[in-house]
Coordinates of N, CA, C and O in Angstrom, one line a residue:
X1291 N 14.6 0.0 -15.3 CA 13.2 0.1 -14.9 C 13.0 1.6 -14.6 O 13.7 2.2 -13.9
X1292 N 12.0 2.2 -15.2 CA 11.7 3.6 -15.0 C 10.6 3.8 -14.0 O 9.8 2.8 -13.6
X1293 N 10.4 5.0 -13.6 CA 9.4 5.4 -12.6 C 8.0 5.1 -13.2 O 7.1 4.6 -12.6
X1294 N 7.9 5.4 -14.5 CA 6.6 5.1 -15.2 C 6.2 3.6 -15.2 O 5.1 3.3 -15.0
X1295 N 7.2 2.7 -15.3 CA 7.0 1.3 -15.3 C 6.4 0.9 -13.9 O 5.5 0.2 -13.8
X1296 N 7.1 1.4 -12.9 CA 6.7 1.1 -11.5 C 5.3 1.6 -11.2 O 4.5 0.9 -10.6
X1297 N 5.0 2.8 -11.7 CA 3.7 3.4 -11.5 C 2.6 2.5 -12.2 O 1.6 2.3 -11.6
X1298 N 2.9 2.1 -13.4 CA 2.0 1.3 -14.1 C 1.7 0.0 -13.4 O 0.5 -0.5 -13.3
X1299 N 2.7 -0.7 -12.9 CA 2.6 -1.9 -12.2 C 1.7 -1.7 -10.9 O 0.8 -2.4 -10.6
X1300 N 2.0 -0.6 -10.2 CA 1.2 -0.2 -9.1 C -0.3 0.0 -9.4 O -1.2 -0.4 -8.7
X1301 N -0.5 0.6 -10.5 CA -1.9 0.9 -11.0 C -2.6 -0.4 -11.3 O -3.8 -0.6 -10.9
X1302 N -1.9 -1.3 -12.0 CA -2.5 -2.6 -12.3 C -2.9 -3.4 -11.0 O -4.0 -3.9 -10.8
X1303 N -1.9 -3.4 -10.0 CA -2.2 -4.1 -8.8 C -3.4 -3.5 -8.0 O -4.2 -4.2 -7.4
X1304 N -3.4 -2.1 -8.0 CA -4.5 -1.4 -7.3 C -5.9 -1.7 -7.9 O -6.9 -1.6 -7.2
X1305 N -5.9 -2.1 -9.2 CA -7.2 -2.4 -9.8 C -7.8 -3.7 -9.4 O -9.0 -4.0 -9.6
X1306 N -6.9 -4.6 -9.0 CA -7.3 -6.0 -8.6 C -8.1 -5.9 -7.3 O -7.8 -5.2 -6.4
X1307 N -9.1 -6.7 -7.2 CA -10.0 -6.7 -6.1 C -9.8 -7.9 -5.1 O -10.1 -7.8 -3.9
X1308 N -9.3 -9.0 -5.6 CA -9.2 -10.2 -4.8 C -7.7 -10.7 -4.7 O -7.0 -10.6 -5.8
X1309 N -7.3 -11.3 -3.6 CA -5.9 -11.8 -3.5 C -5.6 -12.8 -4.6 O -4.5 -12.9 -5.1
X1310 N -6.6 -13.6 -5.0 CA -6.4 -14.7 -6.0 C -6.0 -14.0 -7.3 O -5.2 -14.6 -8.1
X1311 N -6.6 -12.9 -7.6 CA -6.2 -12.2 -8.9 C -4.8 -11.7 -8.8 O -4.0 -11.9 -9.8
X1312 N -4.4 -11.2 -7.7 CA -3.0 -10.7 -7.5 C -2.0 -11.9 -7.6 O -1.0 -11.8 -8.3
X1313 N -2.3 -12.9 -6.9 CA -1.5 -14.1 -7.0 C -1.3 -14.7 -8.4 O -0.2 -14.9 -8.9
X1314 N -2.4 -14.8 -9.1 CA -2.4 -15.3 -10.5 C -1.5 -14.3 -11.4 O -0.8 -14.8 -12.2
X1315 N -1.7 -13.0 -11.2 CA -1.0 -12.1 -12.0 C 0.5 -12.2 -11.7 O 1.4 -12.2 -12.6
X1316 N 0.9 -12.3 -10.4 CA 2.3 -12.4 -10.0 C 2.9 -13.7 -10.6 O 4.0 -13.8 -11.0
X1317 N 2.1 -14.8 -10.5 CA 2.6 -16.1 -11.1 C 2.8 -16.0 -12.6 O 3.8 -16.6 -13.1
X1318 N 2.0 -15.2 -13.3 CA 2.2 -15.1 -14.7 C 3.4 -14.2 -15.1 O 4.1 -14.5 -16.0
X1319 N 3.6 -13.2 -14.3 CA 4.6 -12.2 -14.6 C 6.0 -12.6 -14.1 O 7.0 -12.4 -14.8
X1320 N 6.1 -13.2 -12.9 CA 7.4 -13.5 -12.3 C 7.8 -14.9 -12.6 O 7.0 -15.8 -12.6
X1321 N 9.1 -15.1 -12.7 CA 9.7 -16.5 -12.8 C 9.6 -17.1 -11.4 O 9.4 -16.5 -10.4
X1322 N 9.7 -18.5 -11.3 CA 9.6 -19.1 -10.0 C 10.7 -18.6 -9.1 O 10.4 -18.4 -7.9
X1323 N 11.9 -18.3 -9.6 CA 13.0 -17.7 -8.7 C 12.6 -16.3 -8.2 O 12.8 -16.0 -7.0
X1324 N 12.0 -15.5 -9.1 CA 11.6 -14.2 -8.6 C 10.5 -14.2 -7.6 O 10.5 -13.5 -6.6
X1325 N 9.5 -15.2 -7.7 CA 8.5 -15.3 -6.7 C 9.1 -15.8 -5.4 O 8.7 -15.3 -4.3
X1326 N 10.1 -16.7 -5.5 CA 10.7 -17.2 -4.3 C 11.4 -16.1 -3.6 O 11.3 -16.0 -2.3
X1327 N 12.1 -15.2 -4.3 CA 12.8 -14.1 -3.7 C 11.9 -13.1 -3.0 O 12.1 -12.6 -2.0
X1328 N 10.8 -12.8 -3.7 CA 9.8 -11.9 -3.2 C 9.2 -12.5 -1.9 O 9.1 -11.7 -0.9
X1329 N 8.8 -13.8 -1.9 CA 8.3 -14.4 -0.7 C 9.3 -14.4 0.4 O 8.9 -14.2 1.6
X1330 N 10.5 -14.6 0.1 CA 11.6 -14.6 1.1 C 11.7 -13.2 1.8 O 11.8 -13.1 3.0
X1331 N 11.7 -12.2 1.0 CA 11.7 -10.8 1.5 C 10.5 -10.6 2.4 O 10.7 -9.9 3.5
X1332 N 9.4 -11.0 2.0 CA 8.2 -10.8 2.8 C 8.3 -11.5 4.2 O 8.0 -11.0 5.2
X1333 N 8.7 -12.8 4.1 CA 8.9 -13.6 5.3 C 9.9 -12.9 6.3 O 9.7 -12.8 7.5
X1334 N 11.0 -12.4 5.7 CA 12.0 -11.7 6.5 C 11.5 -10.5 7.2 O 11.7 -10.3 8.4
X1335 N 10.7 -9.7 6.6 CA 10.2 -8.5 7.2 C 9.1 -8.8 8.3 O 9.0 -8.2 9.3
X1336 N 8.3 -9.9 8.0 CA 7.3 -10.3 8.9 C 8.0 -10.9 10.2 O 7.5 -10.6 11.3
X1337 N 9.1 -11.7 10.0 CA 9.8 -12.2 11.2 C 10.4 -11.0 12.0 O 10.4 -11.0 13.2
X1338 N 10.9 -10.0 11.3 CA 11.4 -8.8 12.0 C 10.3 -8.2 12.8 O 10.5 -7.8 14.0
X1339 N 9.2 -8.0 12.2 CA 8.0 -7.4 12.9 C 7.6 -8.2 14.1 O 7.0 -7.7 15.0
X1340 N 7.8 -9.5 14.0 CA 7.4 -10.4 15.1 C 8.4 -10.4 16.2 O 8.2 -11.0 17.3
X1341 N 9.5 -9.6 16.0 CA 10.5 -9.5 17.1 C 11.6 -10.6 17.1 O 12.3 -10.7 18.0
X1342 N 11.6 -11.4 16.0 CA 12.7 -12.4 15.9 C 14.0 -11.8 15.7 O 14.2 -10.9 14.9
X1343 N 15.0 -12.2 16.5 CA 16.4 -11.6 16.4 C 16.9 -11.8 15.0 O 16.7 -12.9 14.3
X1344 N 17.7 -10.9 14.5 CA 18.3 -10.9 13.1 C 19.1 -12.2 12.9 O 19.0 -12.8 11.9
X1345 N 19.9 -12.6 13.9 CA 20.7 -13.8 13.7 C 19.9 -15.0 13.6 O 20.2 -16.0 12.8
X1346 N 18.8 -15.1 14.3 CA 17.8 -16.2 14.2 C 17.2 -16.2 12.8 O 17.0 -17.3 12.2
X1347 N 16.8 -15.1 12.3 CA 16.2 -15.0 11.0 C 17.2 -15.5 9.9 O 16.9 -16.2 9.0
X1348 N 18.5 -15.1 10.1 CA 19.5 -15.5 9.1 C 19.6 -17.0 9.1 O 19.8 -17.6 8.1
X1349 N 19.6 -17.6 10.3 CA 19.7 -19.1 10.4 C 18.4 -19.7 9.8 O 18.6 -20.7 9.0
X1350 N 17.3 -19.3 10.1 CA 16.0 -19.9 9.6 C 15.9 -19.8 8.1 O 15.4 -20.7 7.5
X1351 N 16.2 -18.6 7.6 CA 16.0 -18.4 6.1 C 17.2 -18.6 5.3 O 17.1 -18.6 4.1
X1352 N 18.4 -18.8 5.9 CA 19.6 -19.0 5.2 C 20.0 -17.8 4.4 O 20.5 -18.0 3.2
X1353 N 19.9 -16.6 5.0 CA 20.3 -15.4 4.3 C 21.3 -14.6 5.1 O 21.5 -14.9 6.3
X1354 N 21.9 -13.6 4.4 CA 22.9 -12.8 5.1 C 22.3 -11.7 6.0 O 21.1 -11.3 5.8
X1355 N 23.1 -11.3 7.0 CA 22.6 -10.2 7.8 C 22.4 -8.9 7.1 O 21.6 -8.1 7.5
X1356 N 23.1 -8.7 6.0 CA 23.0 -7.5 5.2 C 21.5 -7.4 4.6 O 20.9 -6.3 4.7
X1357 N 21.0 -8.5 4.1 CA 19.6 -8.5 3.6 C 18.6 -8.2 4.8 O 17.6 -7.5 4.6
X1358 N 18.9 -8.8 5.9 CA 18.0 -8.5 7.1 C 18.1 -7.1 7.5 O 17.1 -6.5 7.9
X1359 N 19.3 -6.5 7.5 CA 19.5 -5.1 7.9 C 18.7 -4.2 7.0 O 18.0 -3.3 7.4
X1360 N 18.7 -4.5 5.7 CA 17.9 -3.7 4.7 C 16.4 -3.8 5.1 O 15.7 -2.8 5.1
X1361 N 15.9 -5.0 5.4 CA 14.5 -5.2 5.7 C 14.2 -4.4 7.0 O 13.1 -3.8 7.1
X1362 N 15.1 -4.5 8.0 CA 14.9 -3.7 9.2 C 14.8 -2.2 9.0 O 14.0 -1.6 9.6
X1363 N 15.7 -1.7 8.1 CA 15.7 -0.3 7.8 C 14.4 0.1 7.2 O 13.8 1.2 7.5
X1364 N 13.8 -0.7 6.3 CA 12.5 -0.4 5.7 C 11.4 -0.4 6.7 O 10.5 0.4 6.6
X1365 N 11.4 -1.3 7.6 CA 10.4 -1.3 8.7 C 10.5 -0.1 9.5 O 9.5 0.5 10.0
X1366 N 11.7 0.4 9.8 CA 11.9 1.6 10.7 C 11.7 2.9 9.9 O 11.1 3.8 10.5
X1367 N 12.2 3.0 8.7 CA 12.1 4.3 8.0 C 11.5 4.2 6.6 O 11.5 5.2 5.9
X1368 N 11.0 3.1 6.2 CA 10.4 3.0 4.9 C 9.1 3.7 4.8 O 8.6 4.3 5.7
X1369 N 8.4 3.5 3.7 CA 7.1 4.1 3.5 C 6.1 3.7 4.6 O 6.1 2.5 5.0
X1370 N 5.3 4.6 5.0 CA 4.4 4.4 6.1 C 3.4 3.2 5.8 O 3.2 2.4 6.7
X1371 N 2.9 3.2 4.6 CA 2.0 2.1 4.3 C 2.7 0.7 4.4 O 2.1 -0.2 4.9
X1372 N 3.9 0.6 3.9 CA 4.6 -0.6 4.0 C 4.8 -1.0 5.5 O 4.5 -2.2 5.8
X1373 N 5.2 -0.1 6.3 CA 5.4 -0.4 7.7 C 4.0 -0.9 8.4 O 4.0 -1.8 9.1
X1374 N 3.0 -0.2 8.1 CA 1.7 -0.5 8.6 C 1.2 -1.9 8.2 O 0.7 -2.7 9.0
X1375 N 1.4 -2.2 6.9 CA 1.0 -3.5 6.4 C 1.8 -4.7 7.0 O 1.2 -5.7 7.4
X1376 N 3.1 -4.5 7.2 CA 3.9 -5.5 7.9 C 3.4 -5.6 9.3 O 3.3 -6.8 9.8
X1377 N 3.2 -4.6 10.0 CA 2.7 -4.6 11.4 C 1.4 -5.3 11.5 O 1.1 -6.1 12.4
X1378 N 0.5 -5.0 10.6 CA -0.9 -5.6 10.6 C -0.8 -7.1 10.4 O -1.5 -7.9 11.1
X1379 N 0.1 -7.5 9.5 CA 0.2 -9.0 9.2 C 0.8 -9.6 10.5 O 0.4 -10.7 10.8
X1380 N 1.8 -9.0 11.1 CA 2.4 -9.6 12.3 C 1.4 -9.7 13.4 O 1.4 -10.7 14.0
X1381 N 0.6 -8.7 13.6 CA -0.4 -8.7 14.6 C -1.5 -9.8 14.4 O -1.9 -10.4 15.3
X1382 N -1.8 -10.0 13.1 CA -2.8 -11.0 12.8 C -2.4 -12.4 13.0 O -3.2 -13.3 13.2
X1383 N -1.0 -12.6 13.0 CA -0.5 -14.0 13.3 C -0.3 -14.3 14.7 O 0.0 -15.4 15.1
X1384 N -0.5 -13.3 15.6 CA -0.2 -13.5 17.0 C -1.5 -14.1 17.6 O -2.6 -14.0 17.3

């Protein structure tokens, strides 16, 4: 995967106006397993943002602490927009 590929995907996503469009696009592009893994990663960072302990997340989602540590690192030091979006989603669920 090249930088140009990722940029093109980002451009396509940015052109979409409605969540249903993005969902349909992701369903067409990704396999069921890839969608499952993407959703799992999103759940994990949202649980971290909600303050759920890492060991509890591991139990709930059936994943390793290594994956959770990576998600935690992204929330702490990842791109600012990513951190803000996770925090906004966490706040909207409270």
